PDB file of C-alpha atoms in Angstrom:
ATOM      1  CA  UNK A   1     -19.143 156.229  54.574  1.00 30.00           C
ATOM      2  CA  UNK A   2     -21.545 157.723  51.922  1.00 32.00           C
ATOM      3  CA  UNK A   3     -24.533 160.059  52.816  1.00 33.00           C
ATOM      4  CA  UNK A   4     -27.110 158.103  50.970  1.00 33.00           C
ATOM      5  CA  UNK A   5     -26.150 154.743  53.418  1.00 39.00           C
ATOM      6  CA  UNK A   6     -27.112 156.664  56.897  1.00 36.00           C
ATOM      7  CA  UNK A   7     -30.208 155.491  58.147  1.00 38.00           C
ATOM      8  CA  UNK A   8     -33.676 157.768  57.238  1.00 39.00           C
ATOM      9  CA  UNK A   9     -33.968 161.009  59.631  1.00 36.00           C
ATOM     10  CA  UNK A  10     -30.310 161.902  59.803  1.00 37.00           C
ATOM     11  CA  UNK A  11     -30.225 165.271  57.633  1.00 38.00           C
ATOM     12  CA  UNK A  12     -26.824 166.617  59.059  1.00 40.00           C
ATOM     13  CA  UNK A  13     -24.208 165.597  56.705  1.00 37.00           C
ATOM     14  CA  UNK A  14     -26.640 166.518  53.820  1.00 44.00           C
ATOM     15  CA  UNK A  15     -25.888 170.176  54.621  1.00 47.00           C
ATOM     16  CA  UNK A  16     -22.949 170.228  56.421  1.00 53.00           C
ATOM     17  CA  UNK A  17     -20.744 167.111  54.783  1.00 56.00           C
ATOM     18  CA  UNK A  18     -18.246 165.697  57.379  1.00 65.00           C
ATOM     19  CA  UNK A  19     -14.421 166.750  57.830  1.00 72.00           C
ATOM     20  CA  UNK A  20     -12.098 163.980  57.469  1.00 82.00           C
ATOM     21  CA  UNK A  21      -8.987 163.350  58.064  1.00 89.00           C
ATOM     22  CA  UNK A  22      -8.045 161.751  54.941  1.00 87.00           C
ATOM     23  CA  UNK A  23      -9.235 164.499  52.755  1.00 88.00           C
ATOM     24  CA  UNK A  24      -7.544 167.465  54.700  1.00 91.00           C
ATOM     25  CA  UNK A  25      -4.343 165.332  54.598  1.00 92.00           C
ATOM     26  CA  UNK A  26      -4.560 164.908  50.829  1.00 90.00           C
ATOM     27  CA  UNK A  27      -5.532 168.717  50.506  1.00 92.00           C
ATOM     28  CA  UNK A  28      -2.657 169.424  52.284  1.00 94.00           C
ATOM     29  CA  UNK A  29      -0.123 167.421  49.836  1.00 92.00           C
ATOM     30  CA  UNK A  30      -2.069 169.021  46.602  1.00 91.00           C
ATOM     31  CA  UNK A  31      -1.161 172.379  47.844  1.00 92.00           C
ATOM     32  CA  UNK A  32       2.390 171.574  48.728  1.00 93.00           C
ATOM     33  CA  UNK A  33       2.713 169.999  45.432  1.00 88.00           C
ATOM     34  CA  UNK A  34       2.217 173.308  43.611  1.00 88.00           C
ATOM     35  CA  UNK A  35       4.583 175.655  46.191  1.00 92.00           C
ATOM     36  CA  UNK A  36       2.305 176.610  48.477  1.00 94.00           C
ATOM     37  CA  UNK A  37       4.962 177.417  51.400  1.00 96.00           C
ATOM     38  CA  UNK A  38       4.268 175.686  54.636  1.00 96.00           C
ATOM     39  CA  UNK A  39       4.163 178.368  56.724  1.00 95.00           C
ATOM     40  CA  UNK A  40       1.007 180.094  55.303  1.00 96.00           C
ATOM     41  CA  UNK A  41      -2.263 180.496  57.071  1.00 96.00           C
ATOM     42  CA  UNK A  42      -4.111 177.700  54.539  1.00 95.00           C
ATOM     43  CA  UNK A  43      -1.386 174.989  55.552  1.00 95.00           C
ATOM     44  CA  UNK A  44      -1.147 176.055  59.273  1.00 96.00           C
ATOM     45  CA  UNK A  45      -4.760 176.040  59.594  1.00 95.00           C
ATOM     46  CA  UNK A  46      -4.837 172.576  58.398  1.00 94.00           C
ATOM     47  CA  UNK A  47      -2.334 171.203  60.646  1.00 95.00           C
ATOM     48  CA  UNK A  48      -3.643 172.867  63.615  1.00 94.00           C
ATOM     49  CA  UNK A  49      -7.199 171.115  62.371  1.00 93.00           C
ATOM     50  CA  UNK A  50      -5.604 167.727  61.965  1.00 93.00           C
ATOM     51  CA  UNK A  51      -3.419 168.085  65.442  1.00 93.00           C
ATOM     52  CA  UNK A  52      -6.912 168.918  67.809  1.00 91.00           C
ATOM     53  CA  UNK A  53      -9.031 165.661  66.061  1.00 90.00           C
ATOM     54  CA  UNK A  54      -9.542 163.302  69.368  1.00 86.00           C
ATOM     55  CA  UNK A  55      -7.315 160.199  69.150  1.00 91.00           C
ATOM     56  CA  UNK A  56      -8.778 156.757  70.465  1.00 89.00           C
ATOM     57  CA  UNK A  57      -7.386 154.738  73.657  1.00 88.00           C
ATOM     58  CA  UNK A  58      -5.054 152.732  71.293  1.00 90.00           C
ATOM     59  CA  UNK A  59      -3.925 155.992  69.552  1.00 92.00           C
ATOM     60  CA  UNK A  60      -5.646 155.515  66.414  1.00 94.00           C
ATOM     61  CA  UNK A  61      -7.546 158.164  64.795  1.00 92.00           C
ATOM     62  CA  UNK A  62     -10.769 157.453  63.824  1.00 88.00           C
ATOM     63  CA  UNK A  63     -12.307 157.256  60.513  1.00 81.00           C
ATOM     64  CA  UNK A  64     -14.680 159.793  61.130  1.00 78.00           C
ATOM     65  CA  UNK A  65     -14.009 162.536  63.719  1.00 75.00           C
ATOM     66  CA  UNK A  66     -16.001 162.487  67.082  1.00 72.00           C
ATOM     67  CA  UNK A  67     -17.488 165.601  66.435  1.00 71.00           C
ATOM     68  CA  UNK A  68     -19.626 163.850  63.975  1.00 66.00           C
ATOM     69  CA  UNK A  69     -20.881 160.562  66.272  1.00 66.00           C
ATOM     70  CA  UNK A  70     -23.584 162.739  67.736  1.00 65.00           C
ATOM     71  CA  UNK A  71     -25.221 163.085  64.507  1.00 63.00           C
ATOM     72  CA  UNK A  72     -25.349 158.876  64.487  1.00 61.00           C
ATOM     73  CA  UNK A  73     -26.789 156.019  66.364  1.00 57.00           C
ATOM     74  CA  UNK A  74     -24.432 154.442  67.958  1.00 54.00           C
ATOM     75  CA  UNK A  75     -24.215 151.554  65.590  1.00 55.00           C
ATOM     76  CA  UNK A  76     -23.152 153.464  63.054  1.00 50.00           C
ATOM     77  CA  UNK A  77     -20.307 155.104  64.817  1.00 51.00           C
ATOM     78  CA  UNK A  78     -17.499 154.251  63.078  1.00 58.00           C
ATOM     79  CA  UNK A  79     -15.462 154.238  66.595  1.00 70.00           C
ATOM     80  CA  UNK A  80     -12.097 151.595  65.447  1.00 82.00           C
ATOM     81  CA  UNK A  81      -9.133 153.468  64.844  1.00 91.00           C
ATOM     82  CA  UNK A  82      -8.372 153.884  61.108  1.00 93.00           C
ATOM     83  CA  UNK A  83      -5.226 152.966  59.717  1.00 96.00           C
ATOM     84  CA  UNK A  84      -5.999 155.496  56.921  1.00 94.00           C
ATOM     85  CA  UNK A  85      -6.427 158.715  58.611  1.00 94.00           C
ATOM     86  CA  UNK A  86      -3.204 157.862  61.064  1.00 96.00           C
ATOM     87  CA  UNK A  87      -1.362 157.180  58.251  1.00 97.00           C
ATOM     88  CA  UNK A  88      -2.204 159.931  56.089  1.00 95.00           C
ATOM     89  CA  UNK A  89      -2.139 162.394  59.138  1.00 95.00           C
ATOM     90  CA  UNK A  90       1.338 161.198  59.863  1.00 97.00           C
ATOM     91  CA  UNK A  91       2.444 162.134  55.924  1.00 96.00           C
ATOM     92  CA  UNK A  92       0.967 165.503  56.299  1.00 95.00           C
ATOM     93  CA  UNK A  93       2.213 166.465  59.281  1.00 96.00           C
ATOM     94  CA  UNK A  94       5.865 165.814  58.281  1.00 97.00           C
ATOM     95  CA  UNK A  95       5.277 166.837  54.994  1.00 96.00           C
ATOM     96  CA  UNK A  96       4.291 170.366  56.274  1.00 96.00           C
ATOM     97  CA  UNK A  97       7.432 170.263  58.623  1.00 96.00           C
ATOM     98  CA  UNK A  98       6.432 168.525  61.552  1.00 97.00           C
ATOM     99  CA  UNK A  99       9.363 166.977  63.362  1.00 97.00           C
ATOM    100  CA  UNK A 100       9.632 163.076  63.550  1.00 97.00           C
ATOM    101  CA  UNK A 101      10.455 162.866  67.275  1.00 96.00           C
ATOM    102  CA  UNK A 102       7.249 164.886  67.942  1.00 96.00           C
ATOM    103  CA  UNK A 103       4.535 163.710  70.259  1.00 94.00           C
ATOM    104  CA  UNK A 104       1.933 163.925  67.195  1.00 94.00           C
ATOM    105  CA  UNK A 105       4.341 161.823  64.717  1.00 97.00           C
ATOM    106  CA  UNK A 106       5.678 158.971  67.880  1.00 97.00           C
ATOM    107  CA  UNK A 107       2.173 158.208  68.862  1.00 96.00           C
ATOM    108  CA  UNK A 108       0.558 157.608  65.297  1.00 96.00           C
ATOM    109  CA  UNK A 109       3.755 155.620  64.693  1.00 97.00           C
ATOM    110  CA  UNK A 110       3.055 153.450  67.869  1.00 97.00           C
ATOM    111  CA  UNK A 111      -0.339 152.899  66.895  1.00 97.00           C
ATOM    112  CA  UNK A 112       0.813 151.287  63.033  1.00 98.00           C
ATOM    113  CA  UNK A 113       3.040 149.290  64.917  1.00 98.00           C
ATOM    114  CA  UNK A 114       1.421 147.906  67.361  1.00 97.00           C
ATOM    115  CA  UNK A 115      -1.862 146.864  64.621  1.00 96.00           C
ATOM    116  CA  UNK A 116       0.467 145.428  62.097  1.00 97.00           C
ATOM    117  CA  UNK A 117      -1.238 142.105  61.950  1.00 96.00           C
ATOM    118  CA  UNK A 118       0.914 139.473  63.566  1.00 94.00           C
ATOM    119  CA  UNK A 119       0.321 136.450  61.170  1.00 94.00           C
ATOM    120  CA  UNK A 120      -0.184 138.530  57.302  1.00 93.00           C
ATOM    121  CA  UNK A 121       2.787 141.076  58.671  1.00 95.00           C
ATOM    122  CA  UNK A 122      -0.076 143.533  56.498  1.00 97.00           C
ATOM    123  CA  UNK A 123      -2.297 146.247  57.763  1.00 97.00           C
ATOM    124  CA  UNK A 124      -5.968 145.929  57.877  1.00 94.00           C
ATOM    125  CA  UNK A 125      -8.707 149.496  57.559  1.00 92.00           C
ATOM    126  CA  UNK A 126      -8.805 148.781  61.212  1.00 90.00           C
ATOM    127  CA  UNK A 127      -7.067 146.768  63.848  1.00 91.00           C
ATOM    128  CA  UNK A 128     -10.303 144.236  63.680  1.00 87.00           C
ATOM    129  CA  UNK A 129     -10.905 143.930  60.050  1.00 87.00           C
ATOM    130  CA  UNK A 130      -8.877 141.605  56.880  1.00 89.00           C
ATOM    131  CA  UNK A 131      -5.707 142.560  55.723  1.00 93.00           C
ATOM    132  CA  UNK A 132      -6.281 145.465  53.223  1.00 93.00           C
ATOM    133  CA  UNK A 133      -3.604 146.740  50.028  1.00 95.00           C
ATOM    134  CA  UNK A 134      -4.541 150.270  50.398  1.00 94.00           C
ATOM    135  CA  UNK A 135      -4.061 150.382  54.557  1.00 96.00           C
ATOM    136  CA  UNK A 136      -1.058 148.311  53.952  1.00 97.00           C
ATOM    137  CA  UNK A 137       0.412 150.675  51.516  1.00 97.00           C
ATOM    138  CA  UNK A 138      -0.653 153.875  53.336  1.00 97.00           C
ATOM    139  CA  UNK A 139       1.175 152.377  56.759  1.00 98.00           C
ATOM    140  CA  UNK A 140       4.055 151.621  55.152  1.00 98.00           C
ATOM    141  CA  UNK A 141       4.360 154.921  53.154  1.00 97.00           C
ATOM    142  CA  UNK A 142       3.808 157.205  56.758  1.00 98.00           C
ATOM    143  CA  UNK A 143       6.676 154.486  58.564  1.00 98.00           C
ATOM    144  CA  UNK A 144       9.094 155.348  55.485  1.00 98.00           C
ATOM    145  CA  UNK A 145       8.168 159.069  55.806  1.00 97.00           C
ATOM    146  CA  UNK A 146       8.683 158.798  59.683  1.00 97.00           C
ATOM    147  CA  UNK A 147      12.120 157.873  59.018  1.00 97.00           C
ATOM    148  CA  UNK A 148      11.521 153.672  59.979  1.00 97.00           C
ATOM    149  CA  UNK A 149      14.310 152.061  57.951  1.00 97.00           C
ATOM    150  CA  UNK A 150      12.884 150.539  54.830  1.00 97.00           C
ATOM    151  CA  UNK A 151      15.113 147.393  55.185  1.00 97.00           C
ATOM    152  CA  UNK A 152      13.556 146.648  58.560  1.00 97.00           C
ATOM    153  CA  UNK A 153      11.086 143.952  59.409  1.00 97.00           C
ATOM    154  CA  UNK A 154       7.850 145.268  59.996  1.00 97.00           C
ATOM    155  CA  UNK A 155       8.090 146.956  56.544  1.00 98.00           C
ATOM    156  CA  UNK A 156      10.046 144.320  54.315  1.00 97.00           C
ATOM    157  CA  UNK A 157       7.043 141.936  55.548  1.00 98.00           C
ATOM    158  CA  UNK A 158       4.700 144.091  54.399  1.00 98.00           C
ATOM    159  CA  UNK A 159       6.334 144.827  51.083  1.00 98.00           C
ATOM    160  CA  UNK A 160       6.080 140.560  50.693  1.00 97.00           C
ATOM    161  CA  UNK A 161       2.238 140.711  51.346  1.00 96.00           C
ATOM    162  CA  UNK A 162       1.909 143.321  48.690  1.00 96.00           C
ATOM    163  CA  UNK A 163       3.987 141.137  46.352  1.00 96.00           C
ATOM    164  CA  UNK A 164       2.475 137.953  47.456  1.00 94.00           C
ATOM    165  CA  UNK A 165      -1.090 140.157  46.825  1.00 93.00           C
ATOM    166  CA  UNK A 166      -0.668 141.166  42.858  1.00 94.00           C
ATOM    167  CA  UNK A 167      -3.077 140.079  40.384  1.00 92.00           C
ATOM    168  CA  UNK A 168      -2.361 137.808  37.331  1.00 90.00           C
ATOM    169  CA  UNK A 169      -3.214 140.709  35.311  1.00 89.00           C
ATOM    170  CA  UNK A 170      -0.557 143.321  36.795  1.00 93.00           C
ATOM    171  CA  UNK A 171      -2.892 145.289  39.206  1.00 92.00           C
ATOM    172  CA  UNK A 172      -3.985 144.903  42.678  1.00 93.00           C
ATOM    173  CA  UNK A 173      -7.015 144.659  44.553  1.00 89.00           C
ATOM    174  CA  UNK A 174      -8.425 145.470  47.810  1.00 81.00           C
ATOM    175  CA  UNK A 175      -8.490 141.872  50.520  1.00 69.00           C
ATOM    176  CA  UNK A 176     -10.308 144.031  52.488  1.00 52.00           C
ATOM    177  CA  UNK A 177     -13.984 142.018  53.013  1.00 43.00           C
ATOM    178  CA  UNK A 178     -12.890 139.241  50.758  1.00 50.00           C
ATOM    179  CA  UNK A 179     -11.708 141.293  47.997  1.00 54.00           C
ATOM    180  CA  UNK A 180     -12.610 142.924  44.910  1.00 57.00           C
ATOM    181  CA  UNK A 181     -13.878 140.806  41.936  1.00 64.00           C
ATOM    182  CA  UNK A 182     -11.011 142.716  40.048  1.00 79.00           C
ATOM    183  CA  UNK A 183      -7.893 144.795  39.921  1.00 85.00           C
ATOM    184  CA  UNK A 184      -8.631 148.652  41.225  1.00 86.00           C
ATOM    185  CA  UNK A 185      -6.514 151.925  39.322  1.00 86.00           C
ATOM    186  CA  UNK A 186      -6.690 153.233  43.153  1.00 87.00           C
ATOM    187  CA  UNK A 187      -5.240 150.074  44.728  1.00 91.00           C
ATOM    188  CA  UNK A 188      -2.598 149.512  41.929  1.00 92.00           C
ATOM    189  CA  UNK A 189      -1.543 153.240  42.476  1.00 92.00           C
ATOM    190  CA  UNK A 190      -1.738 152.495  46.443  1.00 94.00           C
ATOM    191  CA  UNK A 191       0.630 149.455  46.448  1.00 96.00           C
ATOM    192  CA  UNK A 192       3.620 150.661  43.458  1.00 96.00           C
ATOM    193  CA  UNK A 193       3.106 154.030  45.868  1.00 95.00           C
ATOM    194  CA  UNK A 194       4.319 151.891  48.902  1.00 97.00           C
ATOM    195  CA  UNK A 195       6.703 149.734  46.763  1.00 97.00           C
ATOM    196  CA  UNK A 196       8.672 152.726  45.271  1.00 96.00           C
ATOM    197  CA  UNK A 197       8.813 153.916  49.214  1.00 96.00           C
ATOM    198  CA  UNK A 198      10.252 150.516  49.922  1.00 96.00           C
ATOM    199  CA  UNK A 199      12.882 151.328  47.536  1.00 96.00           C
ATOM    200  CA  UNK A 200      12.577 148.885  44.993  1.00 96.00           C
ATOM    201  CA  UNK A 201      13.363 150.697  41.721  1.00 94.00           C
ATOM    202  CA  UNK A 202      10.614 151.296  38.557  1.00 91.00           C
ATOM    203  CA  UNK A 203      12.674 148.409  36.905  1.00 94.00           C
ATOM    204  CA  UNK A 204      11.540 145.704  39.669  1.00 96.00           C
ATOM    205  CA  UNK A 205       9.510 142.723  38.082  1.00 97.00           C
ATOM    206  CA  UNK A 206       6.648 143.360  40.089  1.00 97.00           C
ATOM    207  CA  UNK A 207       6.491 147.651  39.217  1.00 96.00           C
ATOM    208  CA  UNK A 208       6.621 147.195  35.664  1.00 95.00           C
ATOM    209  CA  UNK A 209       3.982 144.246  35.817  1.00 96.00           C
ATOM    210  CA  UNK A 210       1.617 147.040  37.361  1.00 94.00           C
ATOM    211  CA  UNK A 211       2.754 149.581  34.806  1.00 93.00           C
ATOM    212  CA  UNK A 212       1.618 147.004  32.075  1.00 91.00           C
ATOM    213  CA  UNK A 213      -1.604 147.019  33.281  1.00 90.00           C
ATOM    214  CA  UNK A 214      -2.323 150.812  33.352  1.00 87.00           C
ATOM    215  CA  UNK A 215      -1.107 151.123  30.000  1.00 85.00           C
ATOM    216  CA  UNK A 216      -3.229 148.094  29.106  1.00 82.00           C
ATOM    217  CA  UNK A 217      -6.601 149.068  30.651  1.00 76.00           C
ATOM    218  CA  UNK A 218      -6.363 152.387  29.342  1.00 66.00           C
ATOM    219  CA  UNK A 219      -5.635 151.078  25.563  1.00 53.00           C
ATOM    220  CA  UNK A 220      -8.835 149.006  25.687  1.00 49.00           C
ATOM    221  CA  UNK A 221     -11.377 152.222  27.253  1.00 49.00           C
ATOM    222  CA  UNK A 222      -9.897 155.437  25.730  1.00 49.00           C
ATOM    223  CA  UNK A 223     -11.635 155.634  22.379  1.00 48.00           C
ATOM    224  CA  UNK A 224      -9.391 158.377  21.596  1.00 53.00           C
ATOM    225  CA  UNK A 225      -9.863 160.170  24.847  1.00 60.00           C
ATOM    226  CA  UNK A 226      -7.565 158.697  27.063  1.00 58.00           C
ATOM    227  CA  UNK A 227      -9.116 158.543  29.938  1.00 61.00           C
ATOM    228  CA  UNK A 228      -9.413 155.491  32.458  1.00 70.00           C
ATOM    229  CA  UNK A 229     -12.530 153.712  33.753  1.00 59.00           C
ATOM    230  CA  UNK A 230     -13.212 152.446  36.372  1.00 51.00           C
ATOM    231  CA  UNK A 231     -12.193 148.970  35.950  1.00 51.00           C
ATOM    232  CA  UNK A 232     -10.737 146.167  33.630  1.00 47.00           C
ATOM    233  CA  UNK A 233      -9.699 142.620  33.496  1.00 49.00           C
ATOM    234  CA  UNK A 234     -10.043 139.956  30.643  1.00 49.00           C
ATOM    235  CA  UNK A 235     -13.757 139.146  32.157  1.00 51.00           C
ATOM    236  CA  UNK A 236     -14.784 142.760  33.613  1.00 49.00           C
ATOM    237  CA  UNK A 237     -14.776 145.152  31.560  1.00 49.00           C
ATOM    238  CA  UNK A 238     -16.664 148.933  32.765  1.00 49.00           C
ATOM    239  CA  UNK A 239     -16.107 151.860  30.769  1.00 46.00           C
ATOM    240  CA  UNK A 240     -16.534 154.148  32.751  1.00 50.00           C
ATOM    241  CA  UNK A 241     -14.735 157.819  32.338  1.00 55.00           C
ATOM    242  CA  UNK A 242     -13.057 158.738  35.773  1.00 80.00           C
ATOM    243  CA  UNK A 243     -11.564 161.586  36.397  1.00 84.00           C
ATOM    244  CA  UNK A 244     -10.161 159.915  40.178  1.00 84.00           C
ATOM    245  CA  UNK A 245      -9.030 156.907  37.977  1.00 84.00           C
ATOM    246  CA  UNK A 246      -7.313 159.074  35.093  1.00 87.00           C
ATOM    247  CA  UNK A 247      -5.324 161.412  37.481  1.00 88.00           C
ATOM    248  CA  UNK A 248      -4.288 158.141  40.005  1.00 88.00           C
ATOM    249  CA  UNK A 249      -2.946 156.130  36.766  1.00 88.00           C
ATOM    250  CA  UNK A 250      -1.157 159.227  35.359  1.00 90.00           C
ATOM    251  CA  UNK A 251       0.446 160.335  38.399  1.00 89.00           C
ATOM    252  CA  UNK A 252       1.731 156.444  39.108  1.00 90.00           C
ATOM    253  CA  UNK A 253       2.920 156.423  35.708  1.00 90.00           C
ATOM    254  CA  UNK A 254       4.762 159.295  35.790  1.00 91.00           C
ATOM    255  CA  UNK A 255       6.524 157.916  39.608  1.00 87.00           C
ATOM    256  CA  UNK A 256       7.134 154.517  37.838  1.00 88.00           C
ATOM    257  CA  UNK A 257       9.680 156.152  35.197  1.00 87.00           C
ATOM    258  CA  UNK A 258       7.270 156.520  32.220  1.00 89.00           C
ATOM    259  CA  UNK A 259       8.126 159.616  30.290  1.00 90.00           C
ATOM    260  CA  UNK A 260       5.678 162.943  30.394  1.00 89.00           C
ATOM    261  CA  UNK A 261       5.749 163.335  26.771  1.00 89.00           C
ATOM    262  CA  UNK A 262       4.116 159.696  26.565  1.00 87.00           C
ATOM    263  CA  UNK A 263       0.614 159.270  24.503  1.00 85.00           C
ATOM    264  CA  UNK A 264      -1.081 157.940  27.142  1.00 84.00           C
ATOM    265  CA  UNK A 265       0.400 160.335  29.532  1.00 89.00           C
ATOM    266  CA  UNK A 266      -0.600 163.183  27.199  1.00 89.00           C
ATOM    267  CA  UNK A 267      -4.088 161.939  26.429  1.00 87.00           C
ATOM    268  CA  UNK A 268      -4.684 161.642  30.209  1.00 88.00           C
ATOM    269  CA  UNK A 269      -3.915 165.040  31.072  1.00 90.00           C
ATOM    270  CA  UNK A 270      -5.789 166.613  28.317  1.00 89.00           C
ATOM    271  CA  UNK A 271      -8.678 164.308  29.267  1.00 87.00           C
ATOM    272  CA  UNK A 272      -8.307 165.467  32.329  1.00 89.00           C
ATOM    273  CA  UNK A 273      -7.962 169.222  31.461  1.00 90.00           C
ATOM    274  CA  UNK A 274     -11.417 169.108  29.255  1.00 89.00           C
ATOM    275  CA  UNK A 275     -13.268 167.777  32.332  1.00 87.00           C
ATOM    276  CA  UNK A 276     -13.532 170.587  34.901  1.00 88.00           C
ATOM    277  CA  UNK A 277     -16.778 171.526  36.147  1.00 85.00           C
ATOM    278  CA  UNK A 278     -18.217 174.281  36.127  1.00 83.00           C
ATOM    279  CA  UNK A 279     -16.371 176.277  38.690  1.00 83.00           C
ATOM    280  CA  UNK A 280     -13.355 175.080  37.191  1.00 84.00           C
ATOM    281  CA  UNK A 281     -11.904 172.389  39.714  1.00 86.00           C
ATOM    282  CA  UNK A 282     -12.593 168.804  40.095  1.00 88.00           C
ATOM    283  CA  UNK A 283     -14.955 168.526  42.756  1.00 83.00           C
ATOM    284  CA  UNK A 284     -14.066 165.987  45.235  1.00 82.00           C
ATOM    285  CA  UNK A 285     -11.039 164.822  43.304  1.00 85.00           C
ATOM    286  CA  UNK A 286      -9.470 168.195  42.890  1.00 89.00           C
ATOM    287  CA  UNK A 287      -6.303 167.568  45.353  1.00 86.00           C
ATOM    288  CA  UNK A 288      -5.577 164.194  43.434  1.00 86.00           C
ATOM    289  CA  UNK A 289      -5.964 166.267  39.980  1.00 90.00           C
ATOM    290  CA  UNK A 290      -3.531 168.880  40.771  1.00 90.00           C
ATOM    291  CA  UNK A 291      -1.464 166.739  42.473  1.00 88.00           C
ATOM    292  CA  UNK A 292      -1.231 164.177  39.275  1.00 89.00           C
ATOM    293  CA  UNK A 293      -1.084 167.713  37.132  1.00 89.00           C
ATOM    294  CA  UNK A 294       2.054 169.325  39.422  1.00 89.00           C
ATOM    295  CA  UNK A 295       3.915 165.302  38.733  1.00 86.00           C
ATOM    296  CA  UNK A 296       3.196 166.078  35.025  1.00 90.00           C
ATOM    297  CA  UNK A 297       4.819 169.557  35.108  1.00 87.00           C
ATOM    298  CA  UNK A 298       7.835 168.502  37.112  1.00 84.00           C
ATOM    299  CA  UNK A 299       8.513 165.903  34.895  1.00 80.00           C
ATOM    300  CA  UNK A 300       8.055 167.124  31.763  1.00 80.00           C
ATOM    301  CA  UNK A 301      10.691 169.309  32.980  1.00 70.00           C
ATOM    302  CA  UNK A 302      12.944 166.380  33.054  1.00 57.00           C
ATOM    303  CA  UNK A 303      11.791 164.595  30.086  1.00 53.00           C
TER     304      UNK A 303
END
């Protein structure tokens, strides 16, 4: 939910923008990434944040923490469970050591369960909207982290939606409100993310169809930058430099078996490298950056 879409008179979240879930989760993995160890204060601290955030009835976490509804009418309470912050809470709770038979990790794993939409065998934003590629792949990505065997039902049906889901083109899109007009970097990363914790292998048809497609899109925008835009596909075409695009089609290149001392791999990071702001970071995207930057450094090790 963006700041400039809440209704006139609501001033709040212009000073004070809302803690999410989501964000401290991905925080979390950025600083693990780069050997932060998980016992210190910064990594604690977030746990301990994620661990008191209010569960609903069904044991969903909301999108956007109760703290926050006051600030809102009511109908703009984003009050269904989220599929996305359960998910990702679930990743960073393990991934900071949190045991998988532990109260936390059993009840967020109950909750993907039990929405796993009966008929698609996919995942939906929430448990009352359409079957979504990004929920889809960040359900079955916290199942496979919470040790639910990849081979088993509930994720091998999934894995088929995703499959079923790909673009002509390589990429993927989001179903989520009828779906996009085209393939999305974000998505594409999403769904090889979820396919690669499947464990199907970088050499799988339907992996290197998605690989073709980064390198594509980012031949026809770079202009000798190497960055990615926003979007492409044979009839939209937006150039539009992104420095959340750039470091999502890097790092999935790099997980997908394409070598760190690639050209587009290369261009990308020094794209990305040229683009801080002024304060040095990334803004918003800073934990995708450094996590996409930390993937480039490990494997240019092997490479």
């Amino acid at each position: 939910m963006h700041v400039a879409k809440l209704p006139a008179g609501i001033k709040k979240w212009d000073e004070e923008p809302p803690l999410k879930i989501w964000d401290t989760a991905m925080a979390i993995h950025a600083l693990l990434n780069v050997g932060e160890p998980k016992d210190s204060k910064v990594i604690r601290d977030g746990i301990k944040w994620i661990k008191i955030q209010l569960r609903n009835d069904d044991g969903g976490y909301p999108y956007l923490p109760k703290e926050y509804w006051k600030y809102l009418p009511l109908e703009y309470c984003p009050i269904s469970s989220s599929v996305y912050e359960t998910s990702y809470a679930t990743i960073a709770l393990l991934e900071a050591g949190e045991k998988v038979d532990s109260p936390f990790i059993q009840e967020n794993i109950e909750f993907l369960l039990r929405v796993q939409n009966k008929v698609y065998k996919a995942w939906g934003p929430t448990p009352f909207e359409n079957m979504s590629v990004g929920a889809t792949s960040c359900a079955v990505r916290a199942l496979v982290k919470a040790e639910i065997d990849p081979k088993s039902e509930c994720i091998q049906n999934a894995i088929r939606w995703l499959e079923d889901n790909q673009r002509e083109d390589g990429g993927w899109s989001d179903t989520w409100k009828g779906g996009a007009s085209a393939s999305l970097i974000t998505k594409t990363y999403d769904a090889i993310s979820a396919l690669l914790a499947s464990g199907l292998e970088a050499e799988d048809e339907v992996i290197k169809k998605g690989i073709r497609y980064l390198l594509r899109i980012q031949d026809f925008i770079r202009n000798e930058k190497g960055e990615w835009g926003w979007v492409w596909t044979p009839n939209v075409k937006i150039d539009i430099s992104n420095i959340e695009n750039t470091a999502t089609a890097v790092a999935t290149l790099l997980r997908a078996g394409i070598k760190a001392n690639n050209l587009e791999i290369k261009m990308g990071i020094r794209w990305l490298l040229k683009n801080k702001d002024f304060e040095g970071s990334w803004g918003n995207d800073t934990p995708r950056v450094i996590i996409c930057l930390s993937q480039y450094l490990k494997y240019s090790k092997i490479s």
